[in-house]
């Protein structure tokens, strides 16, 4: 179990990442690619991704084990960064840090091959790693970014709602079941026993689509604290634009009432609030929300005894008259550090 100890100052400095993190999702998806579990969510994604890959997995496997610790420098701190700027930070990793973190891999410092050359600081190896990560991201993560963003945004809306309802303590209590708030300690299911004292530094909460079952905590105590935790999955990630079935749902959206309902969702609301804002009955609000959800314009997440509706990128784009946001249009936060965890 991991126990994260908060002070009053830490609670005041608790914060949510502004969106999915490009490199966290990239590295954690590499765990999912080699994991046979979670087939209902990740099975089709694995097949599609493997068909697009060439030699990236061989290179990355040398420094990203199937589970557990991976080097902290792979997820640079202090976002937000685009993919390109994050990869540039990786290219700038100091040789001393590179060698130190690679020595923490299972089995210790790589003795031979490409990983050993990387640990030795051989010229061009960091660039080679960054290029491989970029290629892997474009094959495994980028095609699904709108879906990843939708799920993370829905989770953030639920946490924001808890914060407004009851403050930082309520936010921490609202986290997924593998995390338990016992004031002033946040307990997490974890592969080893560990105590983490924040000591006034606060904590960044980073929801992640590809994190599974076990949250990811900091390895290097000198780096700003971050806790990556899994979002709730309600469907497998989809790559292509909505197909005929969803197009049929979109065709049912014509009319003033549904346009009003879509606009009324704002930054997230319950069905009761949606009915009140749109001036319709509770049953009507629920029915309209179902049509909008089927059309891919909103996502619904259970929050306590109610449900919380939030707009998807497609829904926001429809209201704003622009294309859905992708990882290049919306910079994702690269949190405050990488970590050991069992995936």
XYZ file of C-alpha atoms in Angstrom:
343
model
C 0.000 0.000 0.000
C 1.087 3.565 -0.738
C 0.242 6.139 1.930
C 0.399 9.802 0.937
C 0.510 12.121 3.948
C -1.078 15.571 3.613
C -0.709 18.703 5.698
C -3.089 21.658 5.548
C -0.702 23.335 3.120
C -0.690 20.244 0.896
C -4.487 20.267 0.733
C -4.382 23.924 -0.264
C -1.918 23.053 -3.051
C -3.806 20.023 -4.331
C -4.542 20.414 -8.049
C -5.862 18.561 -11.078
C -3.922 18.276 -14.323
C -5.658 20.302 -17.063
C -6.082 17.301 -19.373
C -4.518 14.047 -20.539
C -0.743 14.015 -20.578
C 0.848 13.144 -23.906
C 3.900 11.242 -22.665
C 2.210 9.617 -19.671
C -0.402 8.173 -22.025
C 2.332 7.090 -24.441
C 4.387 5.203 -21.841
C 1.410 3.674 -20.029
C -0.118 2.563 -23.323
C 3.090 0.618 -23.961
C 2.315 -1.338 -20.771
C -1.202 -2.011 -22.052
C 0.092 -3.137 -25.452
C 1.998 -6.023 -23.848
C -0.709 -6.874 -21.301
C -3.382 -9.429 -22.196
C -5.774 -8.193 -19.539
C -8.614 -5.765 -20.194
C -9.441 -7.219 -23.622
C -12.916 -5.666 -23.703
C -11.418 -2.176 -23.601
C -7.945 -2.630 -25.084
C -8.225 -5.758 -27.257
C -9.184 -4.100 -30.539
C -6.853 -1.179 -29.824
C -3.952 -3.648 -29.441
C -4.688 -5.246 -32.807
C -4.969 -1.919 -34.617
C -1.843 -0.520 -32.964
C 0.352 -3.556 -33.627
C -0.573 -3.395 -37.301
C 0.845 0.148 -37.475
C 4.098 -0.480 -35.583
C 7.461 -1.379 -37.087
C 10.575 -1.508 -34.873
C 9.531 0.835 -32.064
C 8.568 -1.863 -29.541
C 11.983 -3.554 -29.650
C 13.721 -0.284 -28.870
C 11.343 0.830 -26.133
C 11.167 -2.583 -24.451
C 14.814 -2.253 -23.456
C 14.029 0.564 -21.003
C 10.268 0.230 -20.355
C 9.593 -3.130 -18.633
C 6.225 -4.840 -19.009
C 5.304 -3.628 -15.532
C 6.764 -1.681 -12.654
C 9.329 1.078 -12.662
C 10.309 2.943 -15.793
C 12.781 5.851 -15.880
C 11.436 9.167 -14.662
C 12.988 11.165 -17.501
C 10.485 9.601 -19.942
C 7.719 11.833 -18.543
C 9.278 15.298 -18.122
C 7.811 17.496 -15.354
C 6.192 20.902 -15.476
C 3.775 20.983 -18.398
C 1.882 21.744 -20.400
C 3.848 20.426 -23.350
C 2.979 19.326 -26.839
C 4.381 15.973 -27.929
C 7.199 17.762 -29.725
C 8.248 19.884 -26.764
C 8.018 16.893 -24.432
C 10.297 14.860 -26.703
C 12.680 17.797 -26.813
C 12.869 17.731 -23.005
C 13.761 14.041 -23.207
C 16.547 14.825 -25.678
C 17.939 17.327 -23.149
C 18.182 14.816 -20.267
C 21.486 15.197 -18.400
C 23.885 12.206 -18.697
C 24.141 11.822 -14.903
C 20.373 11.575 -14.497
C 20.116 9.240 -17.465
C 22.615 6.796 -16.028
C 21.182 7.004 -12.498
C 17.615 6.254 -13.564
C 18.545 3.470 -15.980
C 20.435 1.800 -13.123
C 17.107 1.495 -11.243
C 15.672 -0.825 -13.892
C 15.060 -4.444 -12.858
C 18.422 -6.169 -13.037
C 20.321 -2.915 -12.666
C 22.213 -0.977 -15.280
C 21.916 -2.367 -18.832
C 25.091 -4.329 -19.603
C 24.947 -4.406 -23.382
C 23.036 -3.360 -26.461
C 21.222 -0.147 -27.229
C 20.150 0.510 -23.609
C 23.771 0.259 -22.440
C 24.811 2.782 -25.089
C 22.024 5.062 -23.883
C 23.202 4.727 -20.268
C 26.739 5.544 -21.389
C 25.494 8.751 -22.983
C 26.551 7.689 -26.481
C 25.982 10.403 -29.062
C 22.615 10.337 -30.774
C 21.001 7.703 -28.537
C 18.618 10.105 -26.794
C 17.531 11.405 -30.177
C 16.959 7.849 -31.325
C 14.831 7.206 -28.247
C 12.786 10.385 -28.772
C 12.188 9.465 -32.428
C 10.998 5.987 -31.401
C 8.645 7.441 -28.780
C 7.238 9.879 -31.341
C 6.649 7.107 -33.871
C 5.049 4.896 -31.244
C 2.783 7.741 -30.072
C 1.579 8.379 -33.627
C 0.708 4.689 -34.010
C -0.757 3.919 -30.580
C -2.078 7.132 -29.032
C -2.645 9.911 -31.536
C -5.424 8.169 -33.539
C -7.421 7.765 -30.318
C -6.694 11.132 -28.756
C -10.235 12.517 -28.980
C -11.550 9.513 -27.054
C -8.732 9.705 -24.483
C -9.421 13.392 -23.971
C -13.150 12.769 -23.596
C -12.660 10.217 -20.815
C -10.102 12.351 -18.961
C -12.276 15.470 -19.274
C -15.254 13.537 -17.876
C -13.181 12.416 -14.897
C -11.935 15.969 -14.302
C -15.527 17.219 -14.349
C -16.487 14.694 -11.661
C -13.499 15.679 -9.502
C -14.249 19.378 -10.009
C -17.812 18.771 -8.942
C -16.619 17.047 -5.766
C -14.260 19.955 -5.050
C -17.100 22.476 -5.378
C -19.394 20.353 -3.214
C -17.009 19.698 -0.349
C -13.502 21.032 -0.907
C -10.205 19.176 -1.246
C -11.228 16.399 1.137
C -14.334 15.615 -0.899
C -12.255 15.606 -4.095
C -9.851 13.050 -2.614
C -12.760 10.949 -1.322
C -14.283 10.903 -4.829
C -11.262 9.217 -6.442
C -11.592 5.648 -7.841
C -11.896 2.729 -5.373
C -8.197 1.822 -5.411
C -7.639 5.195 -3.679
C -9.080 5.817 -0.203
C -9.060 9.122 1.666
C -8.594 8.706 5.433
C -7.881 12.272 6.502
C -5.011 13.247 6.481
C -3.730 10.217 4.506
C -4.570 9.090 0.974
C -4.121 5.310 0.751
C -3.576 3.569 -2.578
C -3.359 -0.053 -3.641
C 0.294 -0.480 -4.532
C 2.819 -3.291 -5.123
C 4.951 -2.361 -2.099
C 4.502 -0.585 1.231
C 5.589 3.018 0.957
C 5.117 6.266 2.851
C 5.114 9.526 0.889
C 5.201 12.773 2.879
C 4.283 15.757 0.711
C 5.806 18.262 3.187
C 3.914 21.255 1.834
C 4.650 20.613 -1.848
C 1.055 19.700 -2.687
C 0.054 16.992 -5.147
C -0.848 16.940 -8.827
C -3.627 14.484 -9.674
C -3.291 13.178 -13.230
C -6.170 11.081 -14.585
C -5.019 8.674 -17.290
C -6.791 6.586 -19.901
C -4.067 3.930 -20.181
C -3.316 3.632 -16.451
C -4.956 0.430 -15.203
C -5.884 -0.849 -11.741
C -2.842 0.522 -9.877
C -2.043 4.252 -9.587
C 1.451 5.465 -10.404
C 3.386 7.457 -7.819
C 6.728 9.212 -7.737
C 10.019 7.333 -7.627
C 12.456 10.223 -7.201
C 11.580 12.113 -3.987
C 13.266 15.261 -5.294
C 10.751 15.667 -8.114
C 7.386 17.417 -7.606
C 4.764 14.903 -6.411
C 2.271 13.537 -8.930
C -0.242 10.712 -8.682
C -1.479 9.164 -11.927
C -4.706 7.191 -11.568
C -7.015 5.339 -14.001
C -10.210 6.845 -15.360
C -13.407 4.804 -15.570
C -13.784 3.016 -18.912
C -17.248 2.692 -20.427
C -16.201 1.674 -23.945
C -13.162 0.762 -26.042
C -11.222 3.609 -27.684
C -12.392 4.340 -31.212
C -10.079 5.522 -33.942
C -12.187 6.665 -36.875
C -14.897 9.334 -37.061
C -18.400 8.188 -36.078
C -19.795 5.496 -38.386
C -23.267 5.058 -39.912
C -24.937 4.207 -36.612
C -23.644 7.348 -34.952
C -24.395 9.382 -38.070
C -28.010 8.213 -37.743
C -28.025 9.458 -34.146
C -26.649 12.800 -35.259
C -29.536 13.057 -37.711
C -31.956 12.990 -34.794
C -30.386 16.107 -33.290
C -32.271 18.566 -35.485
C -34.408 20.899 -33.451
C -34.269 23.798 -31.025
C -34.753 21.739 -27.858
C -31.738 19.476 -28.320
C -29.605 22.439 -29.325
C -30.647 24.115 -26.082
C -29.894 20.943 -24.095
C -26.430 20.679 -25.648
C -25.642 24.302 -24.814
C -26.998 23.868 -21.283
C -24.433 21.196 -20.391
C -21.688 23.824 -20.125
C -18.812 22.595 -17.967
C -20.850 19.616 -16.759
C -24.153 19.075 -15.003
C -26.432 16.415 -13.571
C -29.666 15.388 -15.289
C -31.686 17.453 -12.809
C -29.569 20.528 -13.466
C -29.799 19.926 -17.201
C -33.596 19.822 -17.001
C -33.667 23.055 -15.016
C -31.224 24.886 -17.301
C -32.940 23.780 -20.509
C -36.459 24.284 -19.150
C -37.598 20.705 -19.828
C -38.883 17.874 -17.662
C -36.495 15.455 -15.964
C -37.644 12.609 -18.234
C -37.167 14.783 -21.319
C -33.681 15.858 -20.207
C -32.715 12.212 -19.671
C -34.035 11.229 -23.113
C -32.263 14.096 -24.884
C -29.021 13.338 -23.021
C -29.265 9.722 -24.231
C -29.570 10.822 -27.860
C -26.655 13.244 -27.498
C -24.579 10.520 -25.846
C -25.371 8.047 -28.658
C -24.279 10.708 -31.140
C -20.916 11.084 -29.413
C -21.583 14.651 -28.276
C -21.539 14.070 -24.524
C -20.265 11.507 -22.065
C -21.971 10.464 -18.843
C -20.128 9.490 -15.664
C -21.729 8.384 -12.402
C -21.045 10.791 -9.518
C -22.344 9.579 -6.153
C -26.082 8.948 -6.478
C -26.406 10.994 -9.659
C -24.818 11.123 -13.106
C -22.692 13.905 -14.543
C -22.909 14.865 -18.217
C -19.975 16.587 -19.951
C -19.348 17.579 -23.563
C -16.993 15.558 -25.741
C -14.546 17.360 -28.081
C -17.031 16.704 -30.901
C -19.852 18.248 -28.878
C -17.741 21.306 -28.049
C -16.703 21.612 -31.698
C -20.344 21.508 -32.819
C -21.209 24.372 -30.482
C -18.107 26.371 -31.398
C -18.240 25.710 -35.118
C -14.726 24.226 -35.312
C -13.071 20.822 -35.623
C -12.594 18.573 -32.584
C -9.414 19.289 -30.657
C -6.482 16.941 -31.111
C -3.200 16.593 -29.230
C -1.594 19.281 -31.373
C -4.494 21.729 -31.034
C -4.783 21.351 -27.288
C -1.545 21.043 -25.365
C -1.656 18.375 -22.721
C -0.143 18.717 -19.310
C 3.033 16.766 -18.753
C 2.808 16.176 -15.030
C 5.358 16.414 -12.402
C 7.056 13.097 -12.839
C 7.299 9.411 -13.573
C 7.210 6.459 -11.212
C 7.163 2.865 -10.023
C 3.949 0.961 -10.237
C 2.700 -2.420 -11.096
C 0.580 -2.225 -14.189
